[in-house]
XYZ file of C-alpha atoms in Angstrom:
461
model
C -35.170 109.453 165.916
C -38.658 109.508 166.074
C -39.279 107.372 163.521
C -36.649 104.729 165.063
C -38.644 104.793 168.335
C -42.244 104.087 167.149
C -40.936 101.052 165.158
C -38.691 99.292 168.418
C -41.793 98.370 170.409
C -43.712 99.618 173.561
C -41.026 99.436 175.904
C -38.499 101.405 173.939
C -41.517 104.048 173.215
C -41.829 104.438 177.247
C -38.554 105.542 177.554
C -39.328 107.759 174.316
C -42.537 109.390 176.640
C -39.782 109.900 179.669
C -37.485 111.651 178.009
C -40.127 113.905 175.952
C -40.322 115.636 179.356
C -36.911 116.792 180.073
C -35.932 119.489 178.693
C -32.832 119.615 180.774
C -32.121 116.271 178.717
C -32.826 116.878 174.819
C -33.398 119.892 172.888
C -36.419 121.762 171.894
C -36.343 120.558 168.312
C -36.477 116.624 169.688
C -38.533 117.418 172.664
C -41.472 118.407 170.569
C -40.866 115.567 168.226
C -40.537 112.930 170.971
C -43.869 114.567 172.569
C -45.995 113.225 169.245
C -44.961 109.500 171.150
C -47.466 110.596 173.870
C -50.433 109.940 171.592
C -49.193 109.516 167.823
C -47.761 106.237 167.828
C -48.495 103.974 164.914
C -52.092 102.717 165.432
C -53.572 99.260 164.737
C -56.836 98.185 162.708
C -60.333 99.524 163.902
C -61.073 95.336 163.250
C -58.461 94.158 165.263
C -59.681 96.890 167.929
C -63.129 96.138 167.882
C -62.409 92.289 167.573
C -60.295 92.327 171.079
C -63.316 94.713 172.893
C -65.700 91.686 171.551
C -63.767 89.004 172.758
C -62.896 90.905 176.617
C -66.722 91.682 177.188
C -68.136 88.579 175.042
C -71.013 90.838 173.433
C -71.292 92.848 170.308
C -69.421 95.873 169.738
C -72.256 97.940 167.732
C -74.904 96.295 170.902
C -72.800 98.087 173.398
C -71.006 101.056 171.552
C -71.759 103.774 168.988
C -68.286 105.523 167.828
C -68.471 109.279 167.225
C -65.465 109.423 165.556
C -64.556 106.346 163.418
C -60.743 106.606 163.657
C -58.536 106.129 167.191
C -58.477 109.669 168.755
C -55.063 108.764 170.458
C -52.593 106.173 169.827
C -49.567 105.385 172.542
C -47.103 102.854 173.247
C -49.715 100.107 174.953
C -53.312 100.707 173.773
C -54.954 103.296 171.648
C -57.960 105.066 172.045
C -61.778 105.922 170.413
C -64.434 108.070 171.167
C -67.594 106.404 171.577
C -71.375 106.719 173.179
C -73.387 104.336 175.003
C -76.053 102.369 173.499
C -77.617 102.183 177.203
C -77.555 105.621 178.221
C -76.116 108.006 176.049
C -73.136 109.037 178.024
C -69.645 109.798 175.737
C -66.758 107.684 176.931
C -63.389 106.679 175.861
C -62.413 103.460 175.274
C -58.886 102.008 175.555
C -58.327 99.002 173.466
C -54.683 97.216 173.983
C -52.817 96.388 171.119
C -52.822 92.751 169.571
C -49.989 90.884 171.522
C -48.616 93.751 173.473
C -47.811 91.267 176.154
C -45.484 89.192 173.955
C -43.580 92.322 172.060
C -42.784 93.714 175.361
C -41.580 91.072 176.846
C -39.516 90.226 174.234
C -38.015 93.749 174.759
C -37.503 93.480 178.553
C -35.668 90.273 177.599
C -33.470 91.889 175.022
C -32.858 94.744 177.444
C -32.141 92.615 180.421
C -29.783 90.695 178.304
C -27.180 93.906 177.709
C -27.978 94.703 181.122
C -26.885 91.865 182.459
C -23.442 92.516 180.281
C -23.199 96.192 181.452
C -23.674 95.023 184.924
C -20.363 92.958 184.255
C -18.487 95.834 182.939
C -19.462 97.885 185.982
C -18.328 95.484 188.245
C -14.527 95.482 186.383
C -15.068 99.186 186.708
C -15.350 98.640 190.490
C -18.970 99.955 190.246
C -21.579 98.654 192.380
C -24.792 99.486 190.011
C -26.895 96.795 189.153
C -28.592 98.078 185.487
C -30.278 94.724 185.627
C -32.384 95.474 188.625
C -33.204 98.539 187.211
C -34.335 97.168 183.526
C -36.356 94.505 186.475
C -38.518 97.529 187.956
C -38.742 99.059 184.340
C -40.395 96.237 183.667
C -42.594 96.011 186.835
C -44.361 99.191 185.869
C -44.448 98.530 182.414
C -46.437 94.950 182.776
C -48.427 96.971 185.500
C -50.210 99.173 182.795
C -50.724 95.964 180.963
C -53.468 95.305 183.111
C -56.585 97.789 182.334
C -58.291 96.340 185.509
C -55.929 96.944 187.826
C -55.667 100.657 185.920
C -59.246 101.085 186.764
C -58.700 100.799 190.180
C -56.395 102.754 190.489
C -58.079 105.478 189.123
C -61.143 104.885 191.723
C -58.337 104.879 194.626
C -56.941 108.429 193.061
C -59.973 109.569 193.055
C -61.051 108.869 196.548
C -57.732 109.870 198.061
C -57.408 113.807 196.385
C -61.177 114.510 195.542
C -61.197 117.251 197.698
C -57.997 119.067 195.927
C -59.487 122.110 194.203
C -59.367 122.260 190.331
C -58.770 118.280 190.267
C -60.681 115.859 188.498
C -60.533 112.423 187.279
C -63.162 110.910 184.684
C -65.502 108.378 185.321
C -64.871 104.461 185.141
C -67.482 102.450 183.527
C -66.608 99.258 185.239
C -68.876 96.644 183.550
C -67.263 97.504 180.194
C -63.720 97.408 181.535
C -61.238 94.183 181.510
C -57.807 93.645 181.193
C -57.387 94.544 177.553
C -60.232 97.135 177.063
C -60.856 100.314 179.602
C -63.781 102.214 179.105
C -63.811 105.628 180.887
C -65.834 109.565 180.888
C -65.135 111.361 177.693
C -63.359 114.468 178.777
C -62.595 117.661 176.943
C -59.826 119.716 177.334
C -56.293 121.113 176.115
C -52.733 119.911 176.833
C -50.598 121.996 179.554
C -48.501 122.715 176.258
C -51.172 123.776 173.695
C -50.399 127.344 174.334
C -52.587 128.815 171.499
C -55.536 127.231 172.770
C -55.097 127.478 176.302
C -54.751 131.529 176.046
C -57.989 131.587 173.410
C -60.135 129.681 176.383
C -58.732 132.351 179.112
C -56.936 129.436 180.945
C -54.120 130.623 183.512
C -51.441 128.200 183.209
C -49.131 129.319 186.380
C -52.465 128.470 188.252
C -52.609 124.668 186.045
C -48.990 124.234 186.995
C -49.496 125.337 190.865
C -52.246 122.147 191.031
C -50.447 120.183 189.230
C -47.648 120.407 191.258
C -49.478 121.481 194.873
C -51.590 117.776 193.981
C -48.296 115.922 193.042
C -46.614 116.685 196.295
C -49.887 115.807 198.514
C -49.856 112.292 196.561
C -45.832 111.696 197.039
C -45.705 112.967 200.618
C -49.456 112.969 202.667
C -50.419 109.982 201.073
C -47.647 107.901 199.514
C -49.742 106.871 196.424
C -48.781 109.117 193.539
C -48.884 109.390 189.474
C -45.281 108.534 188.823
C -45.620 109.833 184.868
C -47.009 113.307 185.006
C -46.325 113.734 181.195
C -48.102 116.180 178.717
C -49.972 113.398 177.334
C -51.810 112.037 180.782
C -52.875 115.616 181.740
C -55.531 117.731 180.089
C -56.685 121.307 180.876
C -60.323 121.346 181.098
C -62.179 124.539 179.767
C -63.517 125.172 183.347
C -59.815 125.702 184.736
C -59.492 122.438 186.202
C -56.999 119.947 185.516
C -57.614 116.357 184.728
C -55.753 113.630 184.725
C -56.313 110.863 182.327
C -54.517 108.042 182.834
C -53.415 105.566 186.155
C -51.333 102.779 184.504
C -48.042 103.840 186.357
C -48.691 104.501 189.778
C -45.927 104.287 192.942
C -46.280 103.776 196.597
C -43.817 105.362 199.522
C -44.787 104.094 203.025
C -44.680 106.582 205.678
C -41.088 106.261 206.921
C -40.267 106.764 203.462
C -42.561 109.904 203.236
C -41.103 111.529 206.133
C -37.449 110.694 205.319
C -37.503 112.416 201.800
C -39.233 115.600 203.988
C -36.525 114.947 206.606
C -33.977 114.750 203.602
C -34.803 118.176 202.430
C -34.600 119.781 205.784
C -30.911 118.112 206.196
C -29.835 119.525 202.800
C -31.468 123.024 204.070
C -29.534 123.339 207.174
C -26.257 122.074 205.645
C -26.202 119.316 208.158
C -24.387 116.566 206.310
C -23.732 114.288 209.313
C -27.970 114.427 209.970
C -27.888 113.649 206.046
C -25.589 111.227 205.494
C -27.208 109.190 208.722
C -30.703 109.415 207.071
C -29.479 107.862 204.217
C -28.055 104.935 205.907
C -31.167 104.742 208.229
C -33.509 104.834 204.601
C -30.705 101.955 203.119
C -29.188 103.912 200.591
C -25.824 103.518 201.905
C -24.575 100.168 203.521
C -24.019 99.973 207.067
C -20.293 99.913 208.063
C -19.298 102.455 204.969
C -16.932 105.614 205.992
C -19.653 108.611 206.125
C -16.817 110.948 206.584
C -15.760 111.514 202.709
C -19.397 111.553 201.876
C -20.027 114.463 203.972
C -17.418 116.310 202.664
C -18.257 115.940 199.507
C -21.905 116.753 199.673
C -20.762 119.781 201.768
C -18.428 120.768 198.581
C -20.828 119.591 195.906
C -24.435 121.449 197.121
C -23.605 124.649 198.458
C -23.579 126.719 195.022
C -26.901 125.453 194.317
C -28.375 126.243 198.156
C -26.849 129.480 198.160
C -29.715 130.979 195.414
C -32.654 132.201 196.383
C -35.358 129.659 196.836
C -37.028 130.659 193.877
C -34.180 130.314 191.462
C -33.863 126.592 192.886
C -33.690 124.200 190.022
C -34.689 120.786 190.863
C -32.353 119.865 188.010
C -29.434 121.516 189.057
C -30.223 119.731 192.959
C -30.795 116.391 191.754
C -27.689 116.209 189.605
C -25.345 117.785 192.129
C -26.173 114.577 194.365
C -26.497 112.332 191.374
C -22.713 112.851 191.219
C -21.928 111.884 194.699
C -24.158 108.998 194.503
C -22.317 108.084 191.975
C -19.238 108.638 193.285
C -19.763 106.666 196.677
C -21.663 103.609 197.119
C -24.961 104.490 197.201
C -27.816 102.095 196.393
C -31.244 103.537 195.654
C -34.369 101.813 196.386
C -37.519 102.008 193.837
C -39.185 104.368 195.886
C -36.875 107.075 195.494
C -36.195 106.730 192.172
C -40.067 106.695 191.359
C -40.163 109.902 193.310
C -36.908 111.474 191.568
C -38.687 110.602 188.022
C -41.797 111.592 188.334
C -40.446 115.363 190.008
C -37.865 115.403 186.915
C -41.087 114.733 184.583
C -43.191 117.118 186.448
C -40.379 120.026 186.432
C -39.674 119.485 182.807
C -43.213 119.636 181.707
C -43.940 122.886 184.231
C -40.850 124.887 182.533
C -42.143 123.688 179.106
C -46.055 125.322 180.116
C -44.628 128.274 182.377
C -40.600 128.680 181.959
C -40.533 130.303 185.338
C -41.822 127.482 187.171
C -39.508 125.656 189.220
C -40.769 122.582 191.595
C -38.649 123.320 194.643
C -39.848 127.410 194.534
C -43.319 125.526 194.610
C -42.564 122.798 197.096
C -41.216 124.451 199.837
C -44.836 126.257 201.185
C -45.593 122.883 201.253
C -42.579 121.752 203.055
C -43.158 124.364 205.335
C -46.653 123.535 205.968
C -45.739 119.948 206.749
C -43.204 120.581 209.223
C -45.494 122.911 211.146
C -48.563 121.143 211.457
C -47.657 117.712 211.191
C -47.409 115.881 214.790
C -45.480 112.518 213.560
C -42.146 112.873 215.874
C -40.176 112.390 213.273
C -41.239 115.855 211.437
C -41.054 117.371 215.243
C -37.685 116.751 214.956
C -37.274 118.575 211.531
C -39.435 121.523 212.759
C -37.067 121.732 215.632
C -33.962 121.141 213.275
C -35.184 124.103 211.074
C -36.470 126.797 213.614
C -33.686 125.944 216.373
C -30.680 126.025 216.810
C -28.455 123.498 218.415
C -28.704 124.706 221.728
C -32.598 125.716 221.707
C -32.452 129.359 220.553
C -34.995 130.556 217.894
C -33.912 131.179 214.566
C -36.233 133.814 214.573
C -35.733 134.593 210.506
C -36.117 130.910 209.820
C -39.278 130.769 212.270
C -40.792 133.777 210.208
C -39.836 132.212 206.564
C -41.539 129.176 207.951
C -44.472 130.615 208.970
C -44.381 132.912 205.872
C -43.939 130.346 203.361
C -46.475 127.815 204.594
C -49.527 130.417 204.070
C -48.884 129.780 200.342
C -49.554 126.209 200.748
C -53.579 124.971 199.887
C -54.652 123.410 203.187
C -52.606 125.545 205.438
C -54.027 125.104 209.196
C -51.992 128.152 211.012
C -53.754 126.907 214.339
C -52.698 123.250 213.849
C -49.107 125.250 213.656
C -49.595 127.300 216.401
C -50.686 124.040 218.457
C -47.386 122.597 217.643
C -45.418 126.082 219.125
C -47.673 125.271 222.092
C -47.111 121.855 222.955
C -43.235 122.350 222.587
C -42.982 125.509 225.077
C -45.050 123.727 227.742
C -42.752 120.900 227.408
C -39.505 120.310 229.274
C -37.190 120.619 226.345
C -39.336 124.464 225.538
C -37.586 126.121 228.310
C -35.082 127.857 226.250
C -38.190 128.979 223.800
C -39.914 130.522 226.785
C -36.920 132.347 227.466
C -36.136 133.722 223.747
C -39.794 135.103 223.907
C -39.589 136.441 227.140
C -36.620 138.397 226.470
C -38.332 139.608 222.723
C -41.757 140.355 224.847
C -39.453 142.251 227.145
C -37.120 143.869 224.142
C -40.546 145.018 222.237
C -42.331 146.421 225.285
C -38.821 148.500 226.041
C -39.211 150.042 222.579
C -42.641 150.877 222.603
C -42.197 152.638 226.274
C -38.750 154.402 224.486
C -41.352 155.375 220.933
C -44.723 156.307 223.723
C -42.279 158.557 225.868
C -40.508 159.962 223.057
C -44.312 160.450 221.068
């Protein structure tokens, strides 16, 4: 299989690096073989290399570079990679060459691919199915010709960089931007292990629940507080540096999700939380995944028969997996339509899952998620998560759900970042406002219920 992959071109070797990830997908035995497509893909002449980094920067390869290592260090599916110095300074970089004609090979691919799209589309539609594979072969192909473009790559890694600097135990190399074009990236030589090199990472003393915890902790601040995220967390664009922080390597396939987006996936999760379908169901319609005008009613019911064996476990025996498929099923059953966004997000958390399990098998996303979840909903002042604090700590008629308050509240301290007086701010605001009332009178009567106990344990003492 392996084999067959590395000789169908770049595009098929993508979807080679996606499924290397999911080990809820393909077993061990071709998991570990398909991870070699990461950076062991069939590499290309040092001449042709060093003739396409001559032609991008128009100067001399030996007047600008000295390799350390005359062989590519890496090879993937787009470009592969040397290790090199500086003439000019000294410093150790990496430099990504593109392979000869990548362009043309890949889009010969796409066309292939959007040509039996284009016939499964029709067989769908006989099927009374209302997928379009086409469309989703088009955004394939969106992020593929994205990476093509080393400049654009480079940026992107600047923009990471300025956006989650501050995350502890992050970091992201150095760009060298004069020796960078669209065929030829030249970036900080970094050292490190993969998340799955378990021999070396316990020989360096590296703690890889605390790798996983940023990994994921940084992956949900970039999908949900920002909007611009990684969308292909794989083994191969991660590295464990022997400090303990973890580095990510490469920016070619990056997603966006505006804010309304953002806040409905958080909203989304509070929905499925509560069991409140008809809240659900509306949000989807709101977000466009269902068409306006469709009959929510058998929807609901089957999301309400579909999710509750999964919701019943304890948080931290949540399997994003097990989530994600139960409403893959009634998305495919009804006629849902999924925008990019979402399916970016659902990819990269299926990637990110499947490589924490591989590097911790206890690790589960949503176990790790929901402090931050938590954390949003109680600091965050946008109306919209308002309403999905109020939705999870109330109930319909303004009483306290005082064990969901406390889970909250409990949870969210296990989230980096955690401001408990931006939460407490939030508690504030809503009991001095008119809708509070009811709040004001839950606490009075537990003020009044606490102080009766203590005067019952003092009199008795």
């Amino acid at each position: 299989l392996l084999d067959t992959i590395k000789g169908l071109g770049p595009a098929i070797i993508k979807g080679g690096q996606a499924l290397s990830s999911r080990p809820d997908l393909m077993a061990s035995e071709y998991l570990e073989e398909l991870q070699k497509l990461q950076d062991d893909v069939p590499t290309f002449s040092n001449a042709l290399a060093i003739a396409t980094v001559e032609e991008e920067l128009g100067m001399a390869f030996n007047d600008v570079f000295e390799l350390i290592q005359e062989e590519p260090v890496a090879a993937a599916s787009i470009g592969q990679v040397y290790k090199a110095r500086l003439r000019e300074n000294g410093d150790t970089v990496a430099i990504k060459i593109q392979r000869p004609n990548c362009e043309e090979v890949i889009s010969l691919d796409l066309y292939v691919l959007r040509w039996w799209s284009g016939l499964a589309n029709v067989i769908l539609e006989v099927l009374g199915r209302d997928i379009d594979v086409q469309n989703i072969i088009d955004q394939f192909g969106e992020l593929i010709y994205r990476e093509l473009d080393y400049v654009a790559e480079a940026a992107n890694a600047q923009r990471f960089t300025e956006l989650y600097v501050d995350i502890a135990d992050v970091f992201v190399p150095k760009v060298y931007n004069s020796y960078t074009t669209r065929k030829v990236l030249t970036m900080e030589w970094v050292d490190g292990f993969r998340l799955t090199d378990s021999a070396n990472l316990d020989a360096n003393g590296l703690d890889r629940v605390k790798l996983v915890d940023t990994l994921i902790q940084c992956s949900l601040r970039q999908i949900l507080e920002n909007g611009f995220f990684h969308a292909d967390p794989h083994g191969g664009n991660l590295l464990a540096c022997a400090d303990g922080r973890l580095c990510y390597l490469d920016f070619g396939m990056m997603s966006y999700a505006a804010a309304e987006q953002r806040n409905g996936f958080l909203l989304a999760v509070v929905h499925i939380v509560n069991r409140d379908w008809n809240e659900l169901v509306n949000l989807y319609v709101k977000l466009g995944f269902i068409p306006e005008g469709t009959d929510l009613t058998p929807i609901e019911q089957g999301l309400e028969n579909a999710l509750p064996d999964v919701l019943n476990a304890d948080v931290t025996e949540l399997n994003f997996k097990n989530v994600v498929g139960k409403l893959g099923d009634i998305m495919y059953t009804y006629p849902f339509s999924l925008p990019p966004f979402y399916i970016a997000i659902i990819r990269c958390l299926g990637v990110l899952e499947g490589l924490a399990i591989q590097v911790d098998p206890q690790s589960r996303v949503i176990s790790k998620a929901y402090p931050y979840v938590a954390s949003r909903v109680l600091t965050d002042s946008q109306g919209e998560l308002k309403e999905a604090l109020k939705r999870l700590a109330l109930t319909n008629d303004g009483h306290i759900r005082w064990d969901r308050l406390e889970g909250l509240l409990d949870k969210a301290q296990d989230s980096r970042g955690y401001d408990v007086t931006l939460a407490l701010d939030q508690l504030s605001d809503y009991l001095i406002s008119a809708k509070g009332e009811q709040l004001l009178s839950d606490l009075a009567d537990e003020i009044v219920e606490g102080a009766e106990s203590l005067g019952v344990e003092v009199a008795g003492y």
